[in-house]
Amino acid sequence: ASLIIQGNDNAAAVHIGTALTIIISLVVFLNFMIIRPILCLSKELHSAEKEGDSMLRPHSGTDEISALRCHINALLCSTREGVHARMESEAKDQFITTMTHELRNPLHAVIGMLSLLVE
């Protein structure tokens, strides 16, 4: 009401209508170009987490969301490789520990028997 200039009601209504049209167009644009791709990416990350996937669906594009998707895929791959490397290292350590124990006990017995024979 404060925007309406006396004697120029139609012009003020046109300005308000134009402003509302611009605002609605901007909201639709932001929804289509920013909000919806981010929500899709969020849903994919959530489903990948639930299913144990280590990759997101590939997406061809040159926008920032596509670049973010590529970086997340790279991060997921490196995390998966790090987990595999840690599991391999733990398996190797367990093997060495077991073999050391299995070899040490019979060797101590042999050394003990040899020391008895020498005496």
XYZ file of N, CA, C and O in Angstrom:
476
model
N 0.827 -1.188 0.000
C 0.000 0.000 0.000
C 0.861 1.235 0.000
O 0.495 2.238 -0.589
N 2.018 1.196 0.651
C 2.869 2.381 0.699
C 3.573 2.622 -0.636
O 4.076 3.694 -0.877
N 3.636 1.582 -1.499
C 4.266 1.741 -2.798
C 3.363 2.448 -3.803
O 3.837 2.940 -4.819
N 2.098 2.471 -3.554
C 1.150 3.048 -4.501
C 1.234 4.570 -4.414
O 1.076 5.169 -3.358
N 1.554 5.156 -5.527
C 1.645 6.614 -5.608
C 0.266 7.140 -5.960
O -0.417 6.607 -6.826
N -0.142 8.219 -5.307
C -1.486 8.764 -5.528
C -1.643 9.145 -6.990
O -0.784 9.787 -7.575
N -2.739 8.734 -7.569
C -3.062 9.069 -8.935
C -2.355 8.182 -9.946
O -2.525 8.354 -11.138
N -1.544 7.234 -9.488
C -0.801 6.385 -10.416
C -0.908 4.932 -9.966
O 0.081 4.211 -9.909
N -2.104 4.493 -9.634
C -2.353 3.155 -9.119
C -1.972 2.071 -10.125
O -1.424 1.043 -9.749
N -2.247 2.251 -11.378
C -1.950 1.244 -12.400
C -0.453 1.043 -12.560
O 0.021 -0.089 -12.691
N 0.330 2.105 -12.538
C 1.784 1.993 -12.676
C 2.379 1.251 -11.485
O 3.278 0.416 -11.632
N 1.888 1.536 -10.288
C 2.376 0.842 -9.098
C 2.018 -0.632 -9.143
O 2.835 -1.490 -8.774
N 0.835 -0.943 -9.609
C 0.423 -2.344 -9.722
C 1.295 -3.067 -10.735
O 1.670 -4.237 -10.535
N 1.648 -2.402 -11.813
C 2.527 -3.015 -12.825
C 3.909 -3.262 -12.240
O 4.509 -4.324 -12.462
N 4.424 -2.318 -11.461
C 5.737 -2.495 -10.837
C 5.723 -3.648 -9.836
O 6.661 -4.451 -9.795
N 4.670 -3.734 -9.056
C 4.551 -4.833 -8.098
C 4.432 -6.161 -8.835
O 5.069 -7.154 -8.477
N 3.641 -6.204 -9.879
C 3.494 -7.423 -10.676
C 4.805 -7.836 -11.319
O 5.161 -9.024 -11.342
N 5.556 -6.870 -11.824
C 6.862 -7.165 -12.420
C 7.829 -7.693 -11.369
O 8.558 -8.663 -11.612
N 7.837 -7.071 -10.209
C 8.720 -7.532 -9.133
C 8.368 -8.950 -8.703
O 9.255 -9.790 -8.502
N 7.084 -9.249 -8.575
C 6.663 -10.602 -8.207
C 7.041 -11.606 -9.285
O 7.468 -12.728 -8.975
N 6.903 -11.225 -10.541
C 7.290 -12.114 -11.640
C 8.780 -12.410 -11.601
O 9.206 -13.560 -11.784
N 9.578 -11.391 -11.350
C 11.037 -11.586 -11.258
C 11.378 -12.482 -10.079
O 12.208 -13.391 -10.196
N 10.729 -12.264 -8.949
C 11.001 -13.084 -7.765
C 10.610 -14.535 -8.008
O 11.370 -15.456 -7.682
N 9.454 -14.766 -8.598
C 9.010 -16.144 -8.875
C 9.948 -16.802 -9.878
O 10.327 -17.974 -9.715
N 10.357 -16.079 -10.901
C 11.297 -16.630 -11.887
C 12.619 -16.984 -11.235
O 13.213 -18.028 -11.532
N 13.099 -16.140 -10.338
C 14.345 -16.410 -9.641
C 14.234 -17.641 -8.749
O 15.144 -18.478 -8.713
N 13.125 -17.787 -8.056
C 12.907 -18.964 -7.201
C 12.868 -20.235 -8.043
O 13.472 -21.251 -7.685
N 12.174 -20.195 -9.170
C 12.108 -21.370 -10.049
C 13.491 -21.699 -10.589
O 13.899 -22.861 -10.621
N 14.246 -20.685 -10.998
C 15.595 -20.895 -11.509
C 16.493 -21.508 -10.434
O 17.222 -22.475 -10.693
N 16.464 -20.938 -9.231
C 17.284 -21.470 -8.147
C 16.905 -22.907 -7.807
O 17.767 -23.742 -7.538
N 15.621 -23.194 -7.826
C 15.164 -24.554 -7.554
C 15.685 -25.510 -8.617
O 16.172 -26.594 -8.300
N 15.591 -25.125 -9.866
C 15.978 -26.008 -10.967
C 17.496 -26.169 -11.056
O 17.993 -27.269 -11.288
N 18.242 -25.100 -10.888
C 19.680 -25.134 -11.123
C 20.522 -25.450 -9.890
O 21.644 -25.923 -10.022
N 19.999 -25.191 -8.709
C 20.830 -25.362 -7.513
C 20.216 -26.338 -6.518
O 20.838 -27.325 -6.137
N 19.014 -26.070 -6.102
C 18.429 -26.839 -5.000
C 18.173 -28.285 -5.401
O 18.549 -29.211 -4.676
N 17.547 -28.508 -6.557
C 17.226 -29.870 -6.963
C 18.476 -30.732 -7.176
O 18.530 -31.862 -6.685
N 19.534 -30.240 -7.878
C 20.741 -31.070 -7.995
C 21.405 -31.384 -6.658
O 21.898 -32.493 -6.454
N 21.377 -30.435 -5.734
C 21.976 -30.693 -4.415
C 21.158 -31.730 -3.655
O 21.716 -32.624 -3.012
N 19.848 -31.655 -3.744
C 19.003 -32.657 -3.087
C 19.214 -34.040 -3.698
O 19.259 -35.044 -2.977
N 19.346 -34.112 -5.033
C 19.609 -35.404 -5.687
C 20.947 -35.975 -5.227
O 21.051 -37.178 -4.945
N 21.961 -35.131 -5.163
C 23.270 -35.584 -4.706
C 23.196 -36.066 -3.264
O 23.773 -37.098 -2.911
N 22.468 -35.358 -2.437
C 22.305 -35.762 -1.041
C 21.605 -37.109 -0.933
O 22.008 -37.969 -0.142
N 20.555 -37.319 -1.728
C 19.858 -38.607 -1.715
C 20.763 -39.733 -2.177
O 20.752 -40.828 -1.609
N 21.577 -39.483 -3.213
C 22.497 -40.514 -3.697
C 23.540 -40.861 -2.646
O 23.880 -42.037 -2.462
N 24.062 -39.854 -1.957
C 25.033 -40.124 -0.897
C 24.409 -40.944 0.222
O 25.022 -41.869 0.752
N 23.173 -40.603 0.574
C 22.484 -41.338 1.632
C 22.254 -42.790 1.220
O 22.500 -43.711 2.005
N 21.799 -43.013 -0.014
C 21.560 -44.396 -0.458
C 22.867 -45.149 -0.617
O 22.933 -46.348 -0.335
N 23.936 -44.476 -1.052
C 25.238 -45.142 -1.164
C 25.749 -45.548 0.204
O 26.330 -46.619 0.372
N 25.497 -44.712 1.195
C 25.903 -45.042 2.564
C 25.128 -46.239 3.087
O 25.687 -47.138 3.706
N 23.810 -46.284 2.827
C 22.985 -47.386 3.307
C 23.338 -48.688 2.614
O 23.363 -49.746 3.237
N 23.626 -48.627 1.307
C 23.900 -49.836 0.535
C 25.366 -50.238 0.559
O 25.722 -51.296 0.072
N 26.215 -49.395 1.090
C 27.635 -49.707 1.148
C 28.342 -49.500 -0.174
O 29.426 -50.027 -0.382
N 27.737 -48.746 -1.078
C 28.388 -48.464 -2.356
C 29.585 -47.560 -2.127
O 29.627 -46.772 -1.211
N 30.543 -47.684 -3.027
C 31.713 -46.819 -2.918
C 31.782 -45.842 -4.081
O 32.783 -45.182 -4.258
N 30.740 -45.780 -4.876
C 30.725 -44.848 -6.004
C 29.317 -44.294 -6.182
O 28.337 -44.977 -5.919
N 29.255 -43.061 -6.651
C 27.983 -42.473 -7.033
C 27.782 -42.703 -8.521
O 28.717 -43.000 -9.246
N 26.538 -42.546 -8.968
C 26.276 -42.689 -10.390
C 27.045 -41.626 -11.157
O 27.087 -40.474 -10.751
N 27.666 -41.993 -12.289
C 28.351 -40.975 -13.076
C 27.350 -39.978 -13.642
O 26.210 -40.328 -13.933
N 27.780 -38.761 -13.774
C 26.897 -37.707 -14.260
C 27.705 -36.825 -15.190
O 28.743 -36.302 -14.810
N 27.252 -36.698 -16.412
C 27.987 -35.856 -17.354
C 27.496 -34.431 -17.218
O 26.315 -34.152 -17.288
N 28.399 -33.551 -16.979
C 28.068 -32.150 -16.848
C 29.305 -31.351 -16.516
O 30.332 -31.897 -16.124
N 29.199 -30.061 -16.694
C 30.339 -29.200 -16.416
C 30.038 -28.211 -15.308
O 30.832 -27.319 -15.050
N 28.922 -28.371 -14.643
C 28.573 -27.434 -13.581
C 29.251 -27.833 -12.273
O 29.944 -28.836 -12.188
N 29.064 -27.025 -11.264
C 29.724 -27.246 -9.985
C 29.235 -28.505 -9.282
O 30.001 -29.178 -8.601
N 27.962 -28.833 -9.464
C 27.421 -30.040 -8.831
C 28.084 -31.285 -9.433
O 28.427 -32.229 -8.713
N 28.289 -31.288 -10.752
C 28.966 -32.421 -11.394
C 30.409 -32.522 -10.912
O 30.923 -33.618 -10.685
N 31.074 -31.378 -10.760
C 32.443 -31.389 -10.241
C 32.463 -31.915 -8.811
O 33.338 -32.696 -8.444
N 31.492 -31.502 -8.011
C 31.388 -31.990 -6.638
C 31.168 -33.497 -6.619
O 31.770 -34.212 -5.822
N 30.328 -33.997 -7.523
C 30.081 -35.438 -7.627
C 31.379 -36.187 -7.951
O 31.680 -37.218 -7.355
N 32.186 -35.637 -8.867
C 33.468 -36.268 -9.213
C 34.413 -36.281 -8.022
O 35.087 -37.283 -7.765
N 34.464 -35.185 -7.267
C 35.336 -35.128 -6.091
C 34.873 -36.103 -5.009
O 35.700 -36.738 -4.352
N 33.572 -36.242 -4.841
C 33.054 -37.191 -3.853
C 33.391 -38.618 -4.280
O 33.789 -39.440 -3.458
N 33.264 -38.926 -5.581
C 33.637 -40.259 -6.065
C 35.115 -40.539 -5.802
O 35.483 -41.638 -5.373
N 35.968 -39.548 -6.069
C 37.398 -39.731 -5.819
C 37.669 -39.957 -4.338
O 38.475 -40.817 -3.963
N 36.976 -39.216 -3.485
C 37.138 -39.383 -2.041
C 36.673 -40.761 -1.593
O 37.336 -41.431 -0.792
N 35.541 -41.220 -2.121
C 35.038 -42.540 -1.758
C 35.998 -43.637 -2.208
O 36.233 -44.608 -1.481
N 36.570 -43.482 -3.410
C 37.530 -44.481 -3.898
C 38.782 -44.511 -3.034
O 39.278 -45.585 -2.689
N 39.308 -43.339 -2.697
C 40.519 -43.312 -1.882
C 40.246 -43.856 -0.482
O 41.094 -44.525 0.099
N 39.062 -43.595 0.046
C 38.700 -44.144 1.353
C 38.619 -45.662 1.284
O 39.122 -46.360 2.163
N 38.006 -46.177 0.206
C 37.905 -47.626 0.039
C 39.289 -48.248 -0.099
O 39.582 -49.277 0.506
N 40.175 -47.611 -0.876
C 41.538 -48.127 -1.029
C 42.285 -48.098 0.295
O 43.050 -49.013 0.604
N 42.060 -47.042 1.085
C 42.702 -46.955 2.393
C 42.233 -48.050 3.328
O 43.023 -48.619 4.075
N 40.956 -48.374 3.279
C 40.409 -49.446 4.109
C 41.007 -50.787 3.690
O 41.417 -51.589 4.541
N 41.104 -51.019 2.367
C 41.695 -52.279 1.887
C 43.169 -52.373 2.287
O 43.637 -53.440 2.699
N 43.899 -51.266 2.169
C 45.314 -51.280 2.543
C 45.472 -51.568 4.031
O 46.362 -52.328 4.433
N 44.604 -50.974 4.868
C 44.682 -51.219 6.305
C 44.350 -52.674 6.624
O 45.005 -53.302 7.458
N 43.352 -53.241 5.935
C 42.994 -54.641 6.175
C 44.126 -55.566 5.742
O 44.429 -56.550 6.438
N 44.778 -55.254 4.615
C 45.908 -56.070 4.169
C 47.063 -55.994 5.168
O 47.710 -57.001 5.464
N 47.315 -54.798 5.683
C 48.391 -54.625 6.653
C 48.096 -55.394 7.938
O 48.988 -56.050 8.498
N 46.847 -55.343 8.390
C 46.478 -56.089 9.596
C 46.588 -57.588 9.372
O 47.045 -58.322 10.264
N 46.203 -58.067 8.175
C 46.321 -59.497 7.874
C 47.785 -59.917 7.844
O 48.148 -60.988 8.349
N 48.647 -59.069 7.259
C 50.076 -59.380 7.209
C 50.662 -59.417 8.623
O 51.419 -60.340 8.954
N 50.290 -58.441 9.445
C 50.788 -58.421 10.822
C 50.333 -59.654 11.593
O 51.114 -60.249 12.345
N 49.085 -60.058 11.400
C 48.561 -61.250 12.073
C 49.310 -62.494 11.602
O 49.658 -63.366 12.413
N 49.592 -62.591 10.301
C 50.324 -63.734 9.757
C 51.729 -63.801 10.346
O 52.182 -64.869 10.774
N 52.410 -62.658 10.382
C 53.779 -62.646 10.914
C 53.783 -63.009 12.391
O 54.638 -63.776 12.852
N 52.824 -62.503 13.131
C 52.733 -62.828 14.562
C 52.510 -64.321 14.757
O 53.173 -64.963 15.591
N 51.606 -64.891 13.990
C 51.310 -66.316 14.108
C 52.521 -67.162 13.713
O 52.881 -68.123 14.408
N 53.167 -66.814 12.596
C 54.311 -67.596 12.143
C 55.479 -67.493 13.118
O 56.183 -68.486 13.366
N 55.694 -66.316 13.682
C 56.765 -66.147 14.669
C 56.506 -67.043 15.870
O 57.412 -67.722 16.362
N 55.267 -67.068 16.330
C 54.913 -67.910 17.472
C 55.092 -69.387 17.121
O 55.646 -70.161 17.916
N 54.622 -69.779 15.932
C 54.696 -71.192 15.530
C 56.134 -71.651 15.321
O 56.451 -72.814 15.545
N 56.996 -70.763 14.883
C 58.402 -71.145 14.690
C 59.203 -71.074 15.995
O 60.109 -71.871 16.212
N 58.881 -70.101 16.834
C 59.654 -69.903 18.064
C 59.514 -71.092 19.021
O 60.501 -71.550 19.602
N 58.311 -71.592 19.188
C 58.114 -72.683 20.151
C 58.894 -73.946 19.773
O 59.607 -74.507 20.619
N 58.806 -74.440 18.537
C 59.615 -75.629 18.216
C 61.119 -75.358 18.275
O 61.901 -76.225 18.674
N 61.540 -74.144 17.907
C 62.975 -73.843 17.963
C 63.470 -73.833 19.399
O 64.585 -74.294 19.682
N 62.670 -73.321 20.307
C 63.065 -73.351 21.723
C 63.171 -74.794 22.218
O 64.077 -75.124 23.009
N 62.274 -75.639 21.745
C 62.348 -77.057 22.143
C 63.630 -77.691 21.602
O 64.310 -78.438 22.318
N 63.955 -77.436 20.358
C 65.186 -77.989 19.760
C 66.406 -77.475 20.505
O 67.335 -78.233 20.803
N 66.440 -76.167 20.761
C 67.588 -75.587 21.470
C 67.694 -76.188 22.875
O 68.788 -76.504 23.350
N 66.570 -76.400 23.530
C 66.583 -77.014 24.861
C 67.113 -78.435 24.815
O 67.909 -78.834 25.666
N 66.689 -79.195 23.843
C 67.154 -80.593 23.704
C 68.646 -80.621 23.383
O 69.390 -81.461 23.914
N 69.097 -79.722 22.501
C 70.523 -79.667 22.170
C 71.349 -79.304 23.392
O 72.463 -79.838 23.605
N 70.860 -78.375 24.206
C 71.612 -78.000 25.394
C 71.682 -79.168 26.387
O 72.694 -79.351 27.101
N 70.612 -79.968 26.451
C 70.648 -81.166 27.311
C 71.626 -82.189 26.773
O 72.340 -82.854 27.539
N 71.686 -82.362 25.471
C 72.633 -83.310 24.874
C 74.079 -82.869 25.087
O 74.965 -83.697 25.282
N 74.315 -81.569 25.031
C 75.668 -81.070 25.220
C 76.124 -81.304 26.648
O 77.279 -81.639 26.898
N 75.253 -81.170 27.624
C 75.610 -81.370 29.026
C 75.805 -82.833 29.265
O 76.512 -83.505 29.766
